[in-house]
PDB file of C-alpha atoms in Angstrom:
ATOM      1  CA  UNK A   1      -9.004 -27.300  29.917  1.00 53.00           C
ATOM      2  CA  UNK A   2      -8.347 -24.902  26.849  1.00 56.00           C
ATOM      3  CA  UNK A   3      -6.737 -26.535  23.783  1.00 57.00           C
ATOM      4  CA  UNK A   4      -3.547 -25.070  23.060  1.00 60.00           C
ATOM      5  CA  UNK A   5      -3.340 -24.149  19.274  1.00 62.00           C
ATOM      6  CA  UNK A   6      -0.459 -24.771  17.043  1.00 71.00           C
ATOM      7  CA  UNK A   7       2.161 -21.997  16.507  1.00 73.00           C
ATOM      8  CA  UNK A   8       1.883 -19.679  13.657  1.00 73.00           C
ATOM      9  CA  UNK A   9       4.921 -20.987  12.174  1.00 76.00           C
ATOM     10  CA  UNK A  10       3.488 -24.498  12.017  1.00 85.00           C
ATOM     11  CA  UNK A  11       0.353 -23.959  10.114  1.00 85.00           C
ATOM     12  CA  UNK A  12       2.562 -22.015   7.740  1.00 92.00           C
ATOM     13  CA  UNK A  13       4.658 -25.515   7.360  1.00 93.00           C
ATOM     14  CA  UNK A  14       2.103 -27.541   6.938  1.00 93.00           C
ATOM     15  CA  UNK A  15       0.451 -25.052   3.949  1.00 93.00           C
ATOM     16  CA  UNK A  16       3.598 -25.545   2.059  1.00 93.00           C
ATOM     17  CA  UNK A  17       4.018 -28.529   2.480  1.00 92.00           C
ATOM     18  CA  UNK A  18       0.609 -29.232   0.646  1.00 93.00           C
ATOM     19  CA  UNK A  19       2.060 -26.893  -1.918  1.00 92.00           C
ATOM     20  CA  UNK A  20      -0.015 -23.829  -1.341  1.00 94.00           C
ATOM     21  CA  UNK A  21       1.436 -20.279  -1.819  1.00 93.00           C
ATOM     22  CA  UNK A  22       1.666 -18.343   1.521  1.00 93.00           C
ATOM     23  CA  UNK A  23       1.944 -14.378   1.748  1.00 92.00           C
ATOM     24  CA  UNK A  24       2.856 -13.164   5.184  1.00 91.00           C
ATOM     25  CA  UNK A  25       2.932  -9.584   4.832  1.00 92.00           C
ATOM     26  CA  UNK A  26       4.967  -7.737   7.253  1.00 90.00           C
ATOM     27  CA  UNK A  27       4.907  -4.387   5.605  1.00 87.00           C
ATOM     28  CA  UNK A  28       2.851  -2.553   8.284  1.00 88.00           C
ATOM     29  CA  UNK A  29       3.868  -1.587  11.692  1.00 83.00           C
ATOM     30  CA  UNK A  30       6.761  -1.758  13.845  1.00 91.00           C
ATOM     31  CA  UNK A  31      10.070  -2.478  12.463  1.00 91.00           C
ATOM     32  CA  UNK A  32      11.460  -4.693  15.630  1.00 93.00           C
ATOM     33  CA  UNK A  33       8.306  -6.869  15.028  1.00 91.00           C
ATOM     34  CA  UNK A  34       8.412  -7.318  11.631  1.00 92.00           C
ATOM     35  CA  UNK A  35      12.018  -8.733  12.094  1.00 93.00           C
ATOM     36  CA  UNK A  36      11.203 -10.498  15.011  1.00 93.00           C
ATOM     37  CA  UNK A  37       8.771 -12.457  12.735  1.00 92.00           C
ATOM     38  CA  UNK A  38      10.686 -12.388   9.801  1.00 94.00           C
ATOM     39  CA  UNK A  39      13.334 -14.242  11.629  1.00 95.00           C
ATOM     40  CA  UNK A  40      11.152 -16.520  13.112  1.00 94.00           C
ATOM     41  CA  UNK A  41       9.034 -17.879   9.892  1.00 95.00           C
ATOM     42  CA  UNK A  42      12.294 -17.808   8.168  1.00 96.00           C
ATOM     43  CA  UNK A  43      14.022 -20.014  10.973  1.00 96.00           C
ATOM     44  CA  UNK A  44      11.162 -22.565  11.190  1.00 95.00           C
ATOM     45  CA  UNK A  45      10.947 -23.092   7.309  1.00 96.00           C
ATOM     46  CA  UNK A  46      15.001 -23.040   6.975  1.00 97.00           C
ATOM     47  CA  UNK A  47      14.625 -25.981   9.662  1.00 97.00           C
ATOM     48  CA  UNK A  48      12.101 -28.149   8.503  1.00 96.00           C
ATOM     49  CA  UNK A  49      13.659 -28.246   5.155  1.00 97.00           C
ATOM     50  CA  UNK A  50      16.835 -29.179   6.438  1.00 97.00           C
ATOM     51  CA  UNK A  51      15.202 -31.980   8.662  1.00 97.00           C
ATOM     52  CA  UNK A  52      13.652 -33.022   5.221  1.00 97.00           C
ATOM     53  CA  UNK A  53      17.180 -33.181   3.648  1.00 97.00           C
ATOM     54  CA  UNK A  54      18.840 -35.053   6.113  1.00 97.00           C
ATOM     55  CA  UNK A  55      16.591 -37.929   6.228  1.00 97.00           C
ATOM     56  CA  UNK A  56      16.142 -37.563   2.372  1.00 96.00           C
ATOM     57  CA  UNK A  57      12.646 -36.532   2.463  1.00 95.00           C
ATOM     58  CA  UNK A  58      11.494 -34.549  -0.460  1.00 92.00           C
ATOM     59  CA  UNK A  59      11.578 -30.927   0.107  1.00 92.00           C
ATOM     60  CA  UNK A  60       8.956 -28.669  -2.475  1.00 92.00           C
ATOM     61  CA  UNK A  61       9.939 -25.514  -3.528  1.00 95.00           C
ATOM     62  CA  UNK A  62      10.080 -22.453  -1.124  1.00 96.00           C
ATOM     63  CA  UNK A  63      10.506 -18.876  -2.441  1.00 95.00           C
ATOM     64  CA  UNK A  64      10.947 -16.139  -0.038  1.00 95.00           C
ATOM     65  CA  UNK A  65      10.668 -12.724  -1.066  1.00 95.00           C
ATOM     66  CA  UNK A  66      11.523  -9.595   1.222  1.00 94.00           C
ATOM     67  CA  UNK A  67      10.548  -5.901  -0.004  1.00 91.00           C
ATOM     68  CA  UNK A  68      13.524  -3.451   1.690  1.00 91.00           C
ATOM     69  CA  UNK A  69      15.643  -6.229   2.725  1.00 92.00           C
ATOM     70  CA  UNK A  70      18.269  -3.786   3.898  1.00 92.00           C
ATOM     71  CA  UNK A  71      15.726  -3.284   6.770  1.00 92.00           C
ATOM     72  CA  UNK A  72      15.747  -7.288   7.660  1.00 93.00           C
ATOM     73  CA  UNK A  73      19.000  -8.631   6.215  1.00 94.00           C
ATOM     74  CA  UNK A  74      22.444  -8.932   8.215  1.00 92.00           C
ATOM     75  CA  UNK A  75      24.355  -5.688   7.675  1.00 93.00           C
ATOM     76  CA  UNK A  76      27.859  -5.369   5.444  1.00 89.00           C
ATOM     77  CA  UNK A  77      29.963  -5.590   8.442  1.00 84.00           C
ATOM     78  CA  UNK A  78      28.115  -8.704  10.718  1.00 84.00           C
ATOM     79  CA  UNK A  79      30.333 -11.756   9.788  1.00 80.00           C
ATOM     80  CA  UNK A  80      27.958 -13.734  11.589  1.00 84.00           C
ATOM     81  CA  UNK A  81      27.326 -16.579   9.310  1.00 85.00           C
ATOM     82  CA  UNK A  82      25.068 -18.440  11.540  1.00 89.00           C
ATOM     83  CA  UNK A  83      22.061 -16.213  11.058  1.00 92.00           C
ATOM     84  CA  UNK A  84      19.147 -17.403   9.117  1.00 96.00           C
ATOM     85  CA  UNK A  85      19.511 -15.103   5.807  1.00 96.00           C
ATOM     86  CA  UNK A  86      22.944 -15.931   5.395  1.00 94.00           C
ATOM     87  CA  UNK A  87      22.100 -19.403   5.709  1.00 95.00           C
ATOM     88  CA  UNK A  88      19.110 -19.378   3.214  1.00 96.00           C
ATOM     89  CA  UNK A  89      21.437 -17.522   0.785  1.00 94.00           C
ATOM     90  CA  UNK A  90      23.939 -20.393   1.172  1.00 93.00           C
ATOM     91  CA  UNK A  91      22.494 -23.266   1.643  1.00 95.00           C
ATOM     92  CA  UNK A  92      18.887 -22.645   0.251  1.00 95.00           C
ATOM     93  CA  UNK A  93      19.375 -24.070  -3.102  1.00 94.00           C
ATOM     94  CA  UNK A  94      20.131 -27.602  -2.029  1.00 95.00           C
ATOM     95  CA  UNK A  95      17.154 -27.685   0.246  1.00 97.00           C
ATOM     96  CA  UNK A  96      14.650 -26.034  -2.574  1.00 96.00           C
ATOM     97  CA  UNK A  97      14.602 -22.565  -0.819  1.00 96.00           C
ATOM     98  CA  UNK A  98      14.947 -19.054  -2.822  1.00 94.00           C
ATOM     99  CA  UNK A  99      15.897 -16.182  -1.571  1.00 93.00           C
ATOM    100  CA  UNK A 100      14.551 -13.243  -3.910  1.00 93.00           C
ATOM    101  CA  UNK A 101      15.311  -9.657  -2.402  1.00 93.00           C
ATOM    102  CA  UNK A 102      14.483  -6.034  -3.648  1.00 91.00           C
ATOM    103  CA  UNK A 103      16.498  -3.310  -2.034  1.00 90.00           C
ATOM    104  CA  UNK A 104      17.873   0.044  -2.681  1.00 87.00           C
ATOM    105  CA  UNK A 105      20.733  -0.070  -0.516  1.00 90.00           C
ATOM    106  CA  UNK A 106      23.213  -2.898  -1.800  1.00 91.00           C
ATOM    107  CA  UNK A 107      26.307  -1.571   0.040  1.00 91.00           C
ATOM    108  CA  UNK A 108      24.436  -2.313   3.343  1.00 92.00           C
ATOM    109  CA  UNK A 109      24.065  -5.878   3.298  1.00 93.00           C
ATOM    110  CA  UNK A 110      26.152  -8.918   4.129  1.00 92.00           C
ATOM    111  CA  UNK A 111      28.531  -9.844   1.797  1.00 90.00           C
ATOM    112  CA  UNK A 112      27.818 -13.383   2.261  1.00 91.00           C
ATOM    113  CA  UNK A 113      24.764 -12.775   0.661  1.00 93.00           C
ATOM    114  CA  UNK A 114      25.264 -10.617  -2.118  1.00 92.00           C
ATOM    115  CA  UNK A 115      28.154 -13.245  -3.273  1.00 90.00           C
ATOM    116  CA  UNK A 116      25.528 -16.281  -3.092  1.00 91.00           C
ATOM    117  CA  UNK A 117      22.802 -14.011  -5.295  1.00 89.00           C
ATOM    118  CA  UNK A 118      22.791 -15.781  -8.805  1.00 88.00           C
ATOM    119  CA  UNK A 119      20.408 -13.632 -10.427  1.00 89.00           C
ATOM    120  CA  UNK A 120      20.389  -9.917 -10.428  1.00 88.00           C
ATOM    121  CA  UNK A 121      17.812  -7.223 -11.901  1.00 88.00           C
ATOM    122  CA  UNK A 122      19.210  -3.705 -11.253  1.00 86.00           C
ATOM    123  CA  UNK A 123      17.230  -0.742 -12.716  1.00 80.00           C
ATOM    124  CA  UNK A 124      18.606   2.319 -10.662  1.00 76.00           C
ATOM    125  CA  UNK A 125      21.078   3.169  -7.613  1.00 78.00           C
ATOM    126  CA  UNK A 126      21.258   6.459  -6.125  1.00 74.00           C
ATOM    127  CA  UNK A 127      24.732   6.893  -5.208  1.00 81.00           C
ATOM    128  CA  UNK A 128      28.665   5.749  -5.678  1.00 82.00           C
ATOM    129  CA  UNK A 129      28.700   3.227  -2.611  1.00 85.00           C
ATOM    130  CA  UNK A 130      25.856   1.417  -4.167  1.00 87.00           C
ATOM    131  CA  UNK A 131      27.103   1.279  -8.042  1.00 84.00           C
ATOM    132  CA  UNK A 132      31.226   0.355  -6.116  1.00 85.00           C
ATOM    133  CA  UNK A 133      29.241  -2.389  -4.688  1.00 87.00           C
ATOM    134  CA  UNK A 134      27.703  -3.988  -7.331  1.00 85.00           C
ATOM    135  CA  UNK A 135      31.085  -3.637  -9.375  1.00 84.00           C
ATOM    136  CA  UNK A 136      32.278  -6.415  -7.226  1.00 84.00           C
ATOM    137  CA  UNK A 137      30.279  -8.942  -9.104  1.00 79.00           C
ATOM    138  CA  UNK A 138      30.064 -10.031 -12.429  1.00 74.00           C
ATOM    139  CA  UNK A 139      30.459  -6.813 -15.455  1.00 75.00           C
ATOM    140  CA  UNK A 140      28.236  -4.569 -13.657  1.00 78.00           C
ATOM    141  CA  UNK A 141      31.240  -1.989 -13.597  1.00 77.00           C
ATOM    142  CA  UNK A 142      30.423  -1.652 -17.619  1.00 77.00           C
ATOM    143  CA  UNK A 143      27.056  -0.381 -16.130  1.00 75.00           C
ATOM    144  CA  UNK A 144      27.172   1.569 -13.068  1.00 76.00           C
ATOM    145  CA  UNK A 145      27.530   5.390 -14.886  1.00 74.00           C
ATOM    146  CA  UNK A 146      24.004   4.780 -16.637  1.00 72.00           C
ATOM    147  CA  UNK A 147      22.341   3.391 -13.565  1.00 72.00           C
ATOM    148  CA  UNK A 148      23.472   6.404 -11.603  1.00 71.00           C
ATOM    149  CA  UNK A 149      22.025   8.692 -14.912  1.00 71.00           C
ATOM    150  CA  UNK A 150      18.696   7.479 -14.295  1.00 63.00           C
ATOM    151  CA  UNK A 151      15.981   9.398 -16.065  1.00 66.00           C
ATOM    152  CA  UNK A 152      12.388   8.505 -15.218  1.00 64.00           C
ATOM    153  CA  UNK A 153      11.101  10.351 -18.368  1.00 67.00           C
ATOM    154  CA  UNK A 154      13.241   7.791 -20.688  1.00 67.00           C
ATOM    155  CA  UNK A 155      14.565   5.011 -18.386  1.00 70.00           C
ATOM    156  CA  UNK A 156      11.254   3.180 -17.414  1.00 76.00           C
ATOM    157  CA  UNK A 157      11.564   0.139 -16.884  1.00 79.00           C
ATOM    158  CA  UNK A 158      15.361  -0.238 -18.122  1.00 83.00           C
ATOM    159  CA  UNK A 159      17.227  -3.003 -16.145  1.00 85.00           C
ATOM    160  CA  UNK A 160      20.605  -4.156 -16.354  1.00 86.00           C
ATOM    161  CA  UNK A 161      19.945  -8.113 -15.696  1.00 87.00           C
ATOM    162  CA  UNK A 162      22.213 -11.156 -14.913  1.00 87.00           C
ATOM    163  CA  UNK A 163      21.188 -14.329 -14.566  1.00 89.00           C
ATOM    164  CA  UNK A 164      22.667 -17.394 -13.814  1.00 87.00           C
ATOM    165  CA  UNK A 165      22.382 -19.148 -16.936  1.00 90.00           C
ATOM    166  CA  UNK A 166      23.953 -16.058 -19.065  1.00 86.00           C
ATOM    167  CA  UNK A 167      27.261 -15.385 -18.357  1.00 83.00           C
ATOM    168  CA  UNK A 168      26.899 -11.762 -19.372  1.00 84.00           C
ATOM    169  CA  UNK A 169      25.030  -8.584 -17.842  1.00 86.00           C
ATOM    170  CA  UNK A 170      22.141  -7.581 -20.472  1.00 87.00           C
ATOM    171  CA  UNK A 171      20.372  -4.084 -20.745  1.00 86.00           C
ATOM    172  CA  UNK A 172      16.808  -4.889 -20.961  1.00 88.00           C
ATOM    173  CA  UNK A 173      13.702  -3.113 -21.304  1.00 86.00           C
ATOM    174  CA  UNK A 174      10.849  -4.314 -19.270  1.00 85.00           C
ATOM    175  CA  UNK A 175       7.016  -3.306 -20.383  1.00 82.00           C
ATOM    176  CA  UNK A 176       4.172  -3.173 -17.871  1.00 78.00           C
ATOM    177  CA  UNK A 177       1.518  -6.075 -18.037  1.00 75.00           C
ATOM    178  CA  UNK A 178      -1.273  -4.475 -20.442  1.00 78.00           C
ATOM    179  CA  UNK A 179      -4.312  -3.718 -18.567  1.00 78.00           C
ATOM    180  CA  UNK A 180      -7.282  -6.474 -18.546  1.00 76.00           C
ATOM    181  CA  UNK A 181     -10.182  -4.565 -20.290  1.00 69.00           C
ATOM    182  CA  UNK A 182     -12.434  -7.428 -19.021  1.00 64.00           C
ATOM    183  CA  UNK A 183     -12.458  -6.349 -15.620  1.00 54.00           C
TER     184      UNK A 183
END
């Protein structure tokens, strides 16, 4: 009789509970498969974290990172708050789950996720729809004109930053890490 292996998600959870860093790169391949696996993994981790929370068992910190989040997250008009990305944004802090995402299409992402975003780093937005959307959050309205007038030659590394611990949006210049000459 053939022994069944554990589902992929259970191996991930075991490794996370051991404090390991797990990177699941879903950047290549069919977008439908990317969405399916991303949601499955997130649901499994969220459910496990919620179960541990309910029985008062400690959760170690898990940080999710999503590139091109507008391809995965619920759309702006989607009001289903039971979707896993909405739940992580809303309830993740109590479960030690963090949600870090990158997108160029802020206006297409669920407003539930946006209003639960605590730290913002905005480098460039390319149209009025995007700037109109971020004006709804904190005091980004003061910076929207400069976000659209981005110049690749003079604005590299220039971001407008709003962190949870700071009440104001602050313009900052981010330098590249220096190349390690010993390599």
